[in-house]
Amino acid sequence: MEQTFPQRIYKLVSLIPKGKVATYGQLALLAGNPRASRIVGAALAKAPSGLPCHRVLYRDGSLCCDRAFGGKEVQRGLLKREGVLFLPTGQVDLLHCLWKPDNSLLELL
DNA sequence: CCGTTGACCCTTC
DNA sequence: AGAAGGGCCAACG
């Protein structure tokens, strides 16, 4: 069954474990198109509730725009509560908290 | 089928 | 570190 891009995105996001984060580009890569990172954002914008979309951020660790999640502070609070480390600059420590998916996990797609 | 749209990413200043 | 401009690609009408 061929899934649409957003469908694969939803699946990937739901696989992100607590305490880890992923970037839009990362999800785009896992979904099959490294350059379709915008599609990831568009997909999350229409994503159903229950998805840990607050664990998805920019390539440099900066959080997404204020209109999402009800504010950056809210998103940062959620991530901190899950054990995600933050740098003095207020950005997420990607070097330590970036999600590294296993091959067995990707087979489920 | 073509144009518009968008929770991005990269380069450069 | 933050801001501006250009490019990419799939979904939708």
mmCIF file with all atom_site columns, C-alpha atoms (C1' of nucleotides) in Angstrom:
data_model
loop_
_atom_site.group_PDB
_atom_site.id
_atom_site.type_symbol
_atom_site.label_atom_id
_atom_site.label_alt_id
_atom_site.label_comp_id
_atom_site.label_asym_id
_atom_site.label_entity_id
_atom_site.label_seq_id
_atom_site.pdbx_PDB_ins_code
_atom_site.Cartn_x
_atom_site.Cartn_y
_atom_site.Cartn_z
_atom_site.occupancy
_atom_site.B_iso_or_equiv
_atom_site.pdbx_formal_charge
_atom_site.auth_seq_id
_atom_site.auth_comp_id
_atom_site.auth_asym_id
_atom_site.auth_atom_id
_atom_site.pdbx_PDB_model_num
ATOM 1   C CA    . MET A 1 1   ? 0.000  0.000  0.000   1.00 0.00 ? 1   MET A CA    1
ATOM 2   C CA    . GLU A 1 2   ? 1.565  3.277  -1.103  1.00 0.00 ? 2   GLU A CA    1
ATOM 3   C CA    . GLN A 1 3   ? 1.461  5.881  1.607   1.00 0.00 ? 3   GLN A CA    1
ATOM 4   C CA    . THR A 1 4   ? 1.464  9.605  1.010   1.00 0.00 ? 4   THR A CA    1
ATOM 5   C CA    . PHE A 1 5   ? 4.374  11.650 2.291   1.00 0.00 ? 5   PHE A CA    1
ATOM 6   C CA    . PRO A 1 6   ? 2.462  13.070 5.269   1.00 0.00 ? 6   PRO A CA    1
ATOM 7   C CA    . GLN A 1 7   ? 1.349  9.573  6.226   1.00 0.00 ? 7   GLN A CA    1
ATOM 8   C CA    . ARG A 1 8   ? 4.936  8.389  6.504   1.00 0.00 ? 8   ARG A CA    1
ATOM 9   C CA    . ILE A 1 9   ? 5.775  11.526 8.470   1.00 0.00 ? 9   ILE A CA    1
ATOM 10  C CA    . TYR A 1 10  ? 3.075  10.793 11.026  1.00 0.00 ? 10  TYR A CA    1
ATOM 11  C CA    . LYS A 1 11  ? 4.413  7.284  11.467  1.00 0.00 ? 11  LYS A CA    1
ATOM 12  C CA    . LEU A 1 12  ? 7.984  8.485  11.906  1.00 0.00 ? 12  LEU A CA    1
ATOM 13  C CA    . VAL A 1 13  ? 7.023  11.150 14.435  1.00 0.00 ? 13  VAL A CA    1
ATOM 14  C CA    . SER A 1 14  ? 5.085  8.610  16.469  1.00 0.00 ? 14  SER A CA    1
ATOM 15  C CA    . LEU A 1 15  ? 8.259  6.507  16.635  1.00 0.00 ? 15  LEU A CA    1
ATOM 16  C CA    . ILE A 1 16  ? 10.347 9.260  18.236  1.00 0.00 ? 16  ILE A CA    1
ATOM 17  C CA    . PRO A 1 17  ? 11.146 8.069  21.777  1.00 0.00 ? 17  PRO A CA    1
ATOM 18  C CA    . LYS A 1 18  ? 10.769 10.273 24.858  1.00 0.00 ? 18  LYS A CA    1
ATOM 19  C CA    . GLY A 1 19  ? 13.851 12.321 25.628  1.00 0.00 ? 19  GLY A CA    1
ATOM 20  C CA    . LYS A 1 20  ? 14.940 12.398 21.986  1.00 0.00 ? 20  LYS A CA    1
ATOM 21  C CA    . VAL A 1 21  ? 14.288 14.912 19.223  1.00 0.00 ? 21  VAL A CA    1
ATOM 22  C CA    . ALA A 1 22  ? 14.322 14.861 15.419  1.00 0.00 ? 22  ALA A CA    1
ATOM 23  C CA    . THR A 1 23  ? 14.696 17.531 12.772  1.00 0.00 ? 23  THR A CA    1
ATOM 24  C CA    . TYR A 1 24  ? 12.360 18.189 9.853   1.00 0.00 ? 24  TYR A CA    1
ATOM 25  C CA    . GLY A 1 25  ? 15.162 17.322 7.456   1.00 0.00 ? 25  GLY A CA    1
ATOM 26  C CA    . GLN A 1 26  ? 15.817 14.074 9.294   1.00 0.00 ? 26  GLN A CA    1
ATOM 27  C CA    . LEU A 1 27  ? 12.189 13.002 8.963   1.00 0.00 ? 27  LEU A CA    1
ATOM 28  C CA    . ALA A 1 28  ? 12.200 14.029 5.318   1.00 0.00 ? 28  ALA A CA    1
ATOM 29  C CA    . LEU A 1 29  ? 15.263 11.855 4.752   1.00 0.00 ? 29  LEU A CA    1
ATOM 30  C CA    . LEU A 1 30  ? 13.688 8.878  6.510   1.00 0.00 ? 30  LEU A CA    1
ATOM 31  C CA    . ALA A 1 31  ? 10.508 9.396  4.511   1.00 0.00 ? 31  ALA A CA    1
ATOM 32  C CA    . GLY A 1 32  ? 12.489 9.146  1.305   1.00 0.00 ? 32  GLY A CA    1
ATOM 33  C CA    . ASN A 1 33  ? 13.150 12.745 0.216   1.00 0.00 ? 33  ASN A CA    1
ATOM 34  C CA    . PRO A 1 34  ? 15.923 14.694 1.976   1.00 0.00 ? 34  PRO A CA    1
ATOM 35  C CA    . ARG A 1 35  ? 14.815 17.883 0.226   1.00 0.00 ? 35  ARG A CA    1
ATOM 36  C CA    . ALA A 1 36  ? 11.133 17.672 1.067   1.00 0.00 ? 36  ALA A CA    1
ATOM 37  C CA    . SER A 1 37  ? 11.633 19.052 4.563   1.00 0.00 ? 37  SER A CA    1
ATOM 38  C CA    . ARG A 1 38  ? 8.950  21.665 3.915   1.00 0.00 ? 38  ARG A CA    1
ATOM 39  C CA    . ILE A 1 39  ? 6.470  18.903 3.273   1.00 0.00 ? 39  ILE A CA    1
ATOM 40  C CA    . VAL A 1 40  ? 7.247  17.581 6.735   1.00 0.00 ? 40  VAL A CA    1
ATOM 41  C CA    . GLY A 1 41  ? 6.273  20.885 8.267   1.00 0.00 ? 41  GLY A CA    1
ATOM 42  C CA    . ALA A 1 42  ? 3.129  21.111 6.190   1.00 0.00 ? 42  ALA A CA    1
ATOM 43  C CA    . ALA A 1 43  ? 2.237  17.579 7.240   1.00 0.00 ? 43  ALA A CA    1
ATOM 44  C CA    . LEU A 1 44  ? 2.741  18.302 10.923  1.00 0.00 ? 44  LEU A CA    1
ATOM 45  C CA    . ALA A 1 45  ? 0.589  21.408 10.560  1.00 0.00 ? 45  ALA A CA    1
ATOM 46  C CA    . LYS A 1 46  ? -2.308 19.145 9.627   1.00 0.00 ? 46  LYS A CA    1
ATOM 47  C CA    . ALA A 1 47  ? -1.221 16.304 11.894  1.00 0.00 ? 47  ALA A CA    1
ATOM 48  C CA    . PRO A 1 48  ? -3.836 14.763 14.227  1.00 0.00 ? 48  PRO A CA    1
ATOM 49  C CA    . SER A 1 49  ? -3.490 15.306 17.983  1.00 0.00 ? 49  SER A CA    1
ATOM 50  C CA    . GLY A 1 50  ? -1.631 12.673 19.988  1.00 0.00 ? 50  GLY A CA    1
ATOM 51  C CA    . LEU A 1 51  ? 1.489  13.018 17.890  1.00 0.00 ? 51  LEU A CA    1
ATOM 52  C CA    . PRO A 1 52  ? 4.653  14.147 19.759  1.00 0.00 ? 52  PRO A CA    1
ATOM 53  C CA    . CYS A 1 53  ? 5.277  16.851 17.169  1.00 0.00 ? 53  CYS A CA    1
ATOM 54  C CA    . HIS A 1 54  ? 6.951  19.002 19.832  1.00 0.00 ? 54  HIS A CA    1
ATOM 55  C CA    . ARG A 1 55  ? 9.991  16.727 19.451  1.00 0.00 ? 55  ARG A CA    1
ATOM 56  C CA    . VAL A 1 56  ? 10.531 17.984 15.916  1.00 0.00 ? 56  VAL A CA    1
ATOM 57  C CA    . LEU A 1 57  ? 12.754 21.049 15.446  1.00 0.00 ? 57  LEU A CA    1
ATOM 58  C CA    . TYR A 1 58  ? 15.105 22.835 13.064  1.00 0.00 ? 58  TYR A CA    1
ATOM 59  C CA    . ARG A 1 59  ? 18.439 21.522 11.810  1.00 0.00 ? 59  ARG A CA    1
ATOM 60  C CA    . ASP A 1 60  ? 20.417 23.781 14.176  1.00 0.00 ? 60  ASP A CA    1
ATOM 61  C CA    . GLY A 1 61  ? 18.342 22.907 17.222  1.00 0.00 ? 61  GLY A CA    1
ATOM 62  C CA    . SER A 1 62  ? 16.214 26.044 17.240  1.00 0.00 ? 62  SER A CA    1
ATOM 63  C CA    . LEU A 1 63  ? 12.509 25.615 17.935  1.00 0.00 ? 63  LEU A CA    1
ATOM 64  C CA    . CYS A 1 64  ? 9.850  26.317 15.373  1.00 0.00 ? 64  CYS A CA    1
ATOM 65  C CA    . CYS A 1 65  ? 7.695  29.426 15.094  1.00 0.00 ? 65  CYS A CA    1
ATOM 66  C CA    . ASP A 1 66  ? 5.514  30.736 17.904  1.00 0.00 ? 66  ASP A CA    1
ATOM 67  C CA    . ARG A 1 67  ? 2.220  29.934 16.226  1.00 0.00 ? 67  ARG A CA    1
ATOM 68  C CA    . ALA A 1 68  ? 2.907  26.235 16.673  1.00 0.00 ? 68  ALA A CA    1
ATOM 69  C CA    . PHE A 1 69  ? 2.328  24.465 20.016  1.00 0.00 ? 69  PHE A CA    1
ATOM 70  C CA    . GLY A 1 70  ? 1.098  27.743 21.470  1.00 0.00 ? 70  GLY A CA    1
ATOM 71  C CA    . GLY A 1 71  ? 4.591  29.201 21.831  1.00 0.00 ? 71  GLY A CA    1
ATOM 72  C CA    . LYS A 1 72  ? 8.251  28.285 21.917  1.00 0.00 ? 72  LYS A CA    1
ATOM 73  C CA    . GLU A 1 73  ? 8.317  28.399 25.705  1.00 0.00 ? 73  GLU A CA    1
ATOM 74  C CA    . VAL A 1 74  ? 5.635  25.721 25.862  1.00 0.00 ? 74  VAL A CA    1
ATOM 75  C CA    . GLN A 1 75  ? 7.539  23.474 23.494  1.00 0.00 ? 75  GLN A CA    1
ATOM 76  C CA    . ARG A 1 76  ? 10.788 24.037 25.358  1.00 0.00 ? 76  ARG A CA    1
ATOM 77  C CA    . GLY A 1 77  ? 9.064  23.176 28.629  1.00 0.00 ? 77  GLY A CA    1
ATOM 78  C CA    . LEU A 1 78  ? 7.704  19.923 27.213  1.00 0.00 ? 78  LEU A CA    1
ATOM 79  C CA    . LEU A 1 79  ? 11.100 18.883 25.884  1.00 0.00 ? 79  LEU A CA    1
ATOM 80  C CA    . LYS A 1 80  ? 12.849 19.761 29.121  1.00 0.00 ? 80  LYS A CA    1
ATOM 81  C CA    . ARG A 1 81  ? 10.272 17.720 31.023  1.00 0.00 ? 81  ARG A CA    1
ATOM 82  C CA    . GLU A 1 82  ? 11.171 14.736 28.848  1.00 0.00 ? 82  GLU A CA    1
ATOM 83  C CA    . GLY A 1 83  ? 14.859 15.043 29.647  1.00 0.00 ? 83  GLY A CA    1
ATOM 84  C CA    . VAL A 1 84  ? 16.033 16.872 26.520  1.00 0.00 ? 84  VAL A CA    1
ATOM 85  C CA    . LEU A 1 85  ? 19.152 18.963 27.170  1.00 0.00 ? 85  LEU A CA    1
ATOM 86  C CA    . PHE A 1 86  ? 19.294 22.641 26.227  1.00 0.00 ? 86  PHE A CA    1
ATOM 87  C CA    . LEU A 1 87  ? 22.268 24.836 25.415  1.00 0.00 ? 87  LEU A CA    1
ATOM 88  C CA    . PRO A 1 88  ? 22.898 28.244 27.042  1.00 0.00 ? 88  PRO A CA    1
ATOM 89  C CA    . THR A 1 89  ? 21.705 29.796 23.787  1.00 0.00 ? 89  THR A CA    1
ATOM 90  C CA    . GLY A 1 90  ? 18.246 28.301 24.371  1.00 0.00 ? 90  GLY A CA    1
ATOM 91  C CA    . GLN A 1 91  ? 18.597 25.827 21.534  1.00 0.00 ? 91  GLN A CA    1
ATOM 92  C CA    . VAL A 1 92  ? 18.360 22.041 21.892  1.00 0.00 ? 92  VAL A CA    1
ATOM 93  C CA    . ASP A 1 93  ? 21.583 20.042 22.268  1.00 0.00 ? 93  ASP A CA    1
ATOM 94  C CA    . LEU A 1 94  ? 21.261 18.050 19.046  1.00 0.00 ? 94  LEU A CA    1
ATOM 95  C CA    . LEU A 1 95  ? 24.665 16.429 19.540  1.00 0.00 ? 95  LEU A CA    1
ATOM 96  C CA    . HIS A 1 96  ? 23.308 14.638 22.594  1.00 0.00 ? 96  HIS A CA    1
ATOM 97  C CA    . CYS A 1 97  ? 19.569 14.358 22.036  1.00 0.00 ? 97  CYS A CA    1
ATOM 98  C CA    . LEU A 1 98  ? 19.109 13.832 18.312  1.00 0.00 ? 98  LEU A CA    1
ATOM 99  C CA    . TRP A 1 99  ? 17.071 10.702 17.611  1.00 0.00 ? 99  TRP A CA    1
ATOM 100 C CA    . LYS A 1 100 ? 18.910 7.888  15.869  1.00 0.00 ? 100 LYS A CA    1
ATOM 101 C CA    . PRO A 1 101 ? 16.327 5.451  14.450  1.00 0.00 ? 101 PRO A CA    1
ATOM 102 C CA    . ASP A 1 102 ? 17.171 1.743  14.247  1.00 0.00 ? 102 ASP A CA    1
ATOM 103 C CA    . ASN A 1 103 ? 16.844 -0.249 11.032  1.00 0.00 ? 103 ASN A CA    1
ATOM 104 C CA    . SER A 1 104 ? 14.360 -2.607 12.665  1.00 0.00 ? 104 SER A CA    1
ATOM 105 C CA    . LEU A 1 105 ? 12.221 0.419  13.449  1.00 0.00 ? 105 LEU A CA    1
ATOM 106 C CA    . LEU A 1 106 ? 12.288 1.637  9.869   1.00 0.00 ? 106 LEU A CA    1
ATOM 107 C CA    . GLU A 1 107 ? 11.157 -1.745 8.580   1.00 0.00 ? 107 GLU A CA    1
ATOM 108 C CA    . LEU A 1 108 ? 7.783  -1.045 10.146  1.00 0.00 ? 108 LEU A CA    1
ATOM 109 C CA    . LEU A 1 109 ? 7.142  1.704  7.627   1.00 0.00 ? 109 LEU A CA    1
ATOM 110 C "C1'" . DC  B 2 1   ? -2.368 19.770 -16.023 1.00 0.00 ? 1   DC  B "C1'" 1
ATOM 111 C "C1'" . DC  B 2 2   ? -0.681 24.149 -13.900 1.00 0.00 ? 2   DC  B "C1'" 1
ATOM 112 C "C1'" . DG  B 2 3   ? -0.414 27.523 -10.207 1.00 0.00 ? 3   DG  B "C1'" 1
ATOM 113 C "C1'" . DT  B 2 4   ? -0.431 28.323 -5.324  1.00 0.00 ? 4   DT  B "C1'" 1
ATOM 114 C "C1'" . DT  B 2 5   ? 0.997  27.180 -0.707  1.00 0.00 ? 5   DT  B "C1'" 1
ATOM 115 C "C1'" . DG  B 2 6   ? 3.885  25.908 3.299   1.00 0.00 ? 6   DG  B "C1'" 1
ATOM 116 C "C1'" . DA  B 2 7   ? 5.529  24.233 11.474  1.00 0.00 ? 7   DA  B "C1'" 1
ATOM 117 C "C1'" . DC  B 2 8   ? 12.228 23.959 5.945   1.00 0.00 ? 8   DC  B "C1'" 1
ATOM 118 C "C1'" . DC  B 2 9   ? 17.184 24.292 4.694   1.00 0.00 ? 9   DC  B "C1'" 1
ATOM 119 C "C1'" . DC  B 2 10  ? 21.372 26.445 3.037   1.00 0.00 ? 10  DC  B "C1'" 1
ATOM 120 C "C1'" . DT  B 2 11  ? 24.340 30.379 1.888   1.00 0.00 ? 11  DT  B "C1'" 1
ATOM 121 C "C1'" . DT  B 2 12  ? 25.587 34.916 2.825   1.00 0.00 ? 12  DT  B "C1'" 1
ATOM 122 C "C1'" . DC  B 2 13  ? 25.727 39.353 5.259   1.00 0.00 ? 13  DC  B "C1'" 1
ATOM 123 C "C1'" . DA  C 3 1   ? 23.886 34.719 17.269  1.00 0.00 ? 1   DA  C "C1'" 1
ATOM 124 C "C1'" . DG  C 3 2   ? 20.327 36.687 14.304  1.00 0.00 ? 2   DG  C "C1'" 1
ATOM 125 C "C1'" . DA  C 3 3   ? 18.301 38.337 9.617   1.00 0.00 ? 3   DA  C "C1'" 1
ATOM 126 C "C1'" . DA  C 3 4   ? 17.517 38.120 4.513   1.00 0.00 ? 4   DA  C "C1'" 1
ATOM 127 C "C1'" . DG  C 3 5   ? 17.152 35.848 0.093   1.00 0.00 ? 5   DG  C "C1'" 1
ATOM 128 C "C1'" . DG  C 3 6   ? 16.728 31.851 -2.939  1.00 0.00 ? 6   DG  C "C1'" 1
ATOM 129 C "C1'" . DG  C 3 7   ? 15.733 27.097 -3.866  1.00 0.00 ? 7   DG  C "C1'" 1
ATOM 130 C "C1'" . DC  C 3 8   ? 13.197 22.467 -3.263  1.00 0.00 ? 8   DC  C "C1'" 1
ATOM 131 C "C1'" . DC  C 3 9   ? 9.241  19.366 -3.327  1.00 0.00 ? 9   DC  C "C1'" 1
ATOM 132 C "C1'" . DA  C 3 10  ? 4.604  17.212 -2.479  1.00 0.00 ? 10  DA  C "C1'" 1
ATOM 133 C "C1'" . DA  C 3 11  ? -0.317 18.118 -1.705  1.00 0.00 ? 11  DA  C "C1'" 1
ATOM 134 C "C1'" . DC  C 3 12  ? -4.494 20.577 -3.216  1.00 0.00 ? 12  DC  C "C1'" 1
ATOM 135 C "C1'" . DG  C 3 13  ? -7.964 23.285 -6.092  1.00 0.00 ? 13  DG  C "C1'" 1
#
